PDB file of C-alpha atoms in Angstrom:
ATOM      1  CA  UNK A   1     140.138  89.867 134.273  1.00 51.00           C
ATOM      2  CA  UNK A   2     138.096  89.200 131.164  1.00 59.00           C
ATOM      3  CA  UNK A   3     139.017  90.457 127.723  1.00 64.00           C
ATOM      4  CA  UNK A   4     138.096  90.029 124.081  1.00 69.00           C
ATOM      5  CA  UNK A   5     141.071  88.989 121.954  1.00 72.00           C
ATOM      6  CA  UNK A   6     139.413  90.400 118.834  1.00 76.00           C
ATOM      7  CA  UNK A   7     139.392  94.020 120.026  1.00 71.00           C
ATOM      8  CA  UNK A   8     141.973  94.217 122.868  1.00 66.00           C
ATOM      9  CA  UNK A   9     139.400  95.921 125.107  1.00 65.00           C
ATOM     10  CA  UNK A  10     139.728  95.034 128.766  1.00 64.00           C
ATOM     11  CA  UNK A  11     143.463  94.391 128.709  1.00 66.00           C
ATOM     12  CA  UNK A  12     145.487  96.098 131.441  1.00 68.00           C
ATOM     13  CA  UNK A  13     147.104  99.423 130.733  1.00 68.00           C
ATOM     14  CA  UNK A  14     150.577  99.141 129.218  1.00 72.00           C
ATOM     15  CA  UNK A  15     149.826  95.740 127.636  1.00 72.00           C
ATOM     16  CA  UNK A  16     150.496  97.068 124.160  1.00 82.00           C
ATOM     17  CA  UNK A  17     153.890  96.235 122.705  1.00 86.00           C
ATOM     18  CA  UNK A  18     154.902  94.043 125.591  1.00 87.00           C
ATOM     19  CA  UNK A  19     155.154  90.444 124.336  1.00 91.00           C
ATOM     20  CA  UNK A  20     158.273  89.125 122.588  1.00 96.00           C
ATOM     21  CA  UNK A  21     156.554  85.924 121.426  1.00 97.00           C
ATOM     22  CA  UNK A  22     152.940  85.195 120.549  1.00 95.00           C
ATOM     23  CA  UNK A  23     151.842  81.549 120.180  1.00 96.00           C
ATOM     24  CA  UNK A  24     148.548  80.663 118.550  1.00 96.00           C
ATOM     25  CA  UNK A  25     148.017  76.948 118.840  1.00 95.00           C
ATOM     26  CA  UNK A  26     144.663  76.300 117.170  1.00 93.00           C
ATOM     27  CA  UNK A  27     142.897  79.568 118.076  1.00 93.00           C
ATOM     28  CA  UNK A  28     142.959  81.211 114.638  1.00 94.00           C
ATOM     29  CA  UNK A  29     140.718  78.604 112.990  1.00 93.00           C
ATOM     30  CA  UNK A  30     138.355  78.633 115.988  1.00 93.00           C
ATOM     31  CA  UNK A  31     137.384  82.256 115.459  1.00 94.00           C
ATOM     32  CA  UNK A  32     134.565  83.248 113.116  1.00 93.00           C
ATOM     33  CA  UNK A  33     136.152  84.329 109.822  1.00 95.00           C
ATOM     34  CA  UNK A  34     134.810  87.873 110.267  1.00 95.00           C
ATOM     35  CA  UNK A  35     136.701  88.182 113.604  1.00 94.00           C
ATOM     36  CA  UNK A  36     140.127  87.203 112.254  1.00 95.00           C
ATOM     37  CA  UNK A  37     141.191  90.721 111.328  1.00 95.00           C
ATOM     38  CA  UNK A  38     140.358  92.104 114.775  1.00 93.00           C
ATOM     39  CA  UNK A  39     142.236  89.228 116.402  1.00 94.00           C
ATOM     40  CA  UNK A  40     145.328  89.760 114.245  1.00 96.00           C
ATOM     41  CA  UNK A  41     145.235  93.501 114.895  1.00 93.00           C
ATOM     42  CA  UNK A  42     144.990  92.851 118.650  1.00 91.00           C
ATOM     43  CA  UNK A  43     147.883  90.418 118.897  1.00 93.00           C
ATOM     44  CA  UNK A  44     149.986  92.719 116.718  1.00 94.00           C
ATOM     45  CA  UNK A  45     149.325  95.596 119.130  1.00 91.00           C
ATOM     46  CA  UNK A  46     150.252  93.381 122.087  1.00 90.00           C
ATOM     47  CA  UNK A  47     153.545  92.354 120.448  1.00 94.00           C
ATOM     48  CA  UNK A  48     156.816  94.223 120.955  1.00 96.00           C
ATOM     49  CA  UNK A  49     158.837  95.413 117.959  1.00 96.00           C
ATOM     50  CA  UNK A  50     160.673  92.406 116.515  1.00 97.00           C
ATOM     51  CA  UNK A  51     158.325  89.939 118.269  1.00 98.00           C
ATOM     52  CA  UNK A  52     157.844  86.437 116.868  1.00 98.00           C
ATOM     53  CA  UNK A  53     154.387  85.124 115.977  1.00 98.00           C
ATOM     54  CA  UNK A  54     153.658  81.424 115.502  1.00 99.00           C
ATOM     55  CA  UNK A  55     150.342  79.977 114.321  1.00 98.00           C
ATOM     56  CA  UNK A  56     149.312  76.319 114.126  1.00 98.00           C
ATOM     57  CA  UNK A  57     146.047  76.074 112.191  1.00 98.00           C
ATOM     58  CA  UNK A  58     143.963  73.338 110.558  1.00 97.00           C
ATOM     59  CA  UNK A  59     144.319  73.096 106.782  1.00 98.00           C
ATOM     60  CA  UNK A  60     141.296  72.748 104.533  1.00 96.00           C
ATOM     61  CA  UNK A  61     140.341  69.104 104.262  1.00 94.00           C
ATOM     62  CA  UNK A  62     141.238  68.232 107.842  1.00 95.00           C
ATOM     63  CA  UNK A  63     137.568  67.566 108.589  1.00 92.00           C
ATOM     64  CA  UNK A  64     134.778  66.160 106.448  1.00 89.00           C
ATOM     65  CA  UNK A  65     132.588  68.746 104.713  1.00 84.00           C
ATOM     66  CA  UNK A  66     129.442  67.358 106.354  1.00 83.00           C
ATOM     67  CA  UNK A  67     130.890  67.871 109.855  1.00 82.00           C
ATOM     68  CA  UNK A  68     128.852  70.899 110.944  1.00 80.00           C
ATOM     69  CA  UNK A  69     131.007  71.811 113.965  1.00 81.00           C
ATOM     70  CA  UNK A  70     134.300  71.858 112.088  1.00 85.00           C
ATOM     71  CA  UNK A  71     136.709  74.747 112.600  1.00 92.00           C
ATOM     72  CA  UNK A  72     137.288  77.426 109.964  1.00 94.00           C
ATOM     73  CA  UNK A  73     140.072  75.616 108.145  1.00 96.00           C
ATOM     74  CA  UNK A  74     142.385  77.617 105.852  1.00 97.00           C
ATOM     75  CA  UNK A  75     144.478  77.154 102.758  1.00 98.00           C
ATOM     76  CA  UNK A  76     147.969  78.614 102.556  1.00 98.00           C
ATOM     77  CA  UNK A  77     146.934  81.663 100.508  1.00 98.00           C
ATOM     78  CA  UNK A  78     144.078  82.512 102.874  1.00 97.00           C
ATOM     79  CA  UNK A  79     146.404  82.300 105.882  1.00 98.00           C
ATOM     80  CA  UNK A  80     149.093  84.393 104.163  1.00 98.00           C
ATOM     81  CA  UNK A  81     146.598  87.069 103.065  1.00 98.00           C
ATOM     82  CA  UNK A  82     145.120  87.439 106.553  1.00 98.00           C
ATOM     83  CA  UNK A  83     148.374  87.479 108.538  1.00 98.00           C
ATOM     84  CA  UNK A  84     150.476  89.564 106.141  1.00 98.00           C
ATOM     85  CA  UNK A  85     148.308  92.639 106.798  1.00 97.00           C
ATOM     86  CA  UNK A  86     150.019  92.947 110.199  1.00 97.00           C
ATOM     87  CA  UNK A  87     153.068  90.667 110.282  1.00 98.00           C
ATOM     88  CA  UNK A  88     156.128  89.965 108.152  1.00 98.00           C
ATOM     89  CA  UNK A  89     155.746  86.292 107.258  1.00 98.00           C
ATOM     90  CA  UNK A  90     158.931  84.256 107.513  1.00 98.00           C
ATOM     91  CA  UNK A  91     157.538  80.850 106.585  1.00 99.00           C
ATOM     92  CA  UNK A  92     154.366  78.841 106.120  1.00 99.00           C
ATOM     93  CA  UNK A  93     154.904  75.114 106.011  1.00 99.00           C
ATOM     94  CA  UNK A  94     152.722  72.014 106.085  1.00 98.00           C
ATOM     95  CA  UNK A  95     152.347  70.505 109.541  1.00 98.00           C
ATOM     96  CA  UNK A  96     150.085  68.176 111.501  1.00 98.00           C
ATOM     97  CA  UNK A  97     147.869  68.541 114.526  1.00 97.00           C
ATOM     98  CA  UNK A  98     147.874  65.226 116.380  1.00 97.00           C
ATOM     99  CA  UNK A  99     144.554  64.334 117.996  1.00 95.00           C
ATOM    100  CA  UNK A 100     142.909  61.391 119.662  1.00 93.00           C
ATOM    101  CA  UNK A 101     140.062  60.754 117.242  1.00 85.00           C
ATOM    102  CA  UNK A 102     138.281  57.516 118.073  1.00 82.00           C
ATOM    103  CA  UNK A 103     136.541  55.495 115.428  1.00 78.00           C
ATOM    104  CA  UNK A 104     132.861  55.580 116.355  1.00 78.00           C
ATOM    105  CA  UNK A 105     130.595  53.029 114.691  1.00 82.00           C
ATOM    106  CA  UNK A 106     127.417  54.645 113.389  1.00 80.00           C
ATOM    107  CA  UNK A 107     128.767  58.214 113.625  1.00 77.00           C
ATOM    108  CA  UNK A 108     126.888  60.707 111.405  1.00 76.00           C
ATOM    109  CA  UNK A 109     130.131  61.466 109.549  1.00 77.00           C
ATOM    110  CA  UNK A 110     133.394  59.743 108.767  1.00 82.00           C
ATOM    111  CA  UNK A 111     136.765  61.403 109.192  1.00 85.00           C
ATOM    112  CA  UNK A 112     139.019  61.484 106.134  1.00 88.00           C
ATOM    113  CA  UNK A 113     141.615  58.704 106.079  1.00 90.00           C
ATOM    114  CA  UNK A 114     144.432  60.755 107.625  1.00 95.00           C
ATOM    115  CA  UNK A 115     147.515  58.865 108.793  1.00 95.00           C
ATOM    116  CA  UNK A 116     148.061  58.049 112.452  1.00 95.00           C
ATOM    117  CA  UNK A 117     151.248  58.409 114.462  1.00 96.00           C
ATOM    118  CA  UNK A 118     152.974  55.688 116.507  1.00 97.00           C
ATOM    119  CA  UNK A 119     150.619  56.374 119.444  1.00 96.00           C
ATOM    120  CA  UNK A 120     147.504  55.981 117.300  1.00 94.00           C
ATOM    121  CA  UNK A 121     146.695  59.709 117.170  1.00 96.00           C
ATOM    122  CA  UNK A 122     145.225  61.011 113.930  1.00 94.00           C
ATOM    123  CA  UNK A 123     147.536  63.397 112.087  1.00 97.00           C
ATOM    124  CA  UNK A 124     145.250  66.152 110.839  1.00 97.00           C
ATOM    125  CA  UNK A 125     146.655  68.387 108.087  1.00 98.00           C
ATOM    126  CA  UNK A 126     147.661  71.845 109.253  1.00 98.00           C
ATOM    127  CA  UNK A 127     149.947  74.781 108.585  1.00 99.00           C
ATOM    128  CA  UNK A 128     152.622  76.201 110.833  1.00 99.00           C
ATOM    129  CA  UNK A 129     153.212  79.884 110.199  1.00 99.00           C
ATOM    130  CA  UNK A 130     156.126  81.843 111.604  1.00 99.00           C
ATOM    131  CA  UNK A 131     156.277  85.627 111.331  1.00 99.00           C
ATOM    132  CA  UNK A 132     157.756  88.645 113.033  1.00 98.00           C
ATOM    133  CA  UNK A 133     156.705  92.197 113.796  1.00 97.00           C
ATOM    134  CA  UNK A 134     158.680  94.781 111.877  1.00 90.00           C
ATOM    135  CA  UNK A 135     160.515  97.393 113.857  1.00 73.00           C
TER     136      UNK A 135
END
């Protein structure tokens, strides 16, 4: 099966309203900004009444501005505005996405000086959103 998460086309019959929990771990910021609304509408349709929705997304400033392939980072207001069209937001809090980011001499860009955890992984700024579907 192949489907497009931004329009829910191609999903099996009776998929609407079926999921009690929806986890988005770094998908939201990977979508083109113009596709976010379709994505949020689709996951809302797939969620059952009372379902929980969790989003882990890169915060603005996680990547250097000159990094051309960076994800579509968000600020808290941007995330709240997009998600609240479909979901009841319970909380948005600062978080980190831990990633193995090697230091590469001569790289065309330099990562911001984010802290590293005890395993040496870079702690990139993020937001963790929790919400629920009314009903």
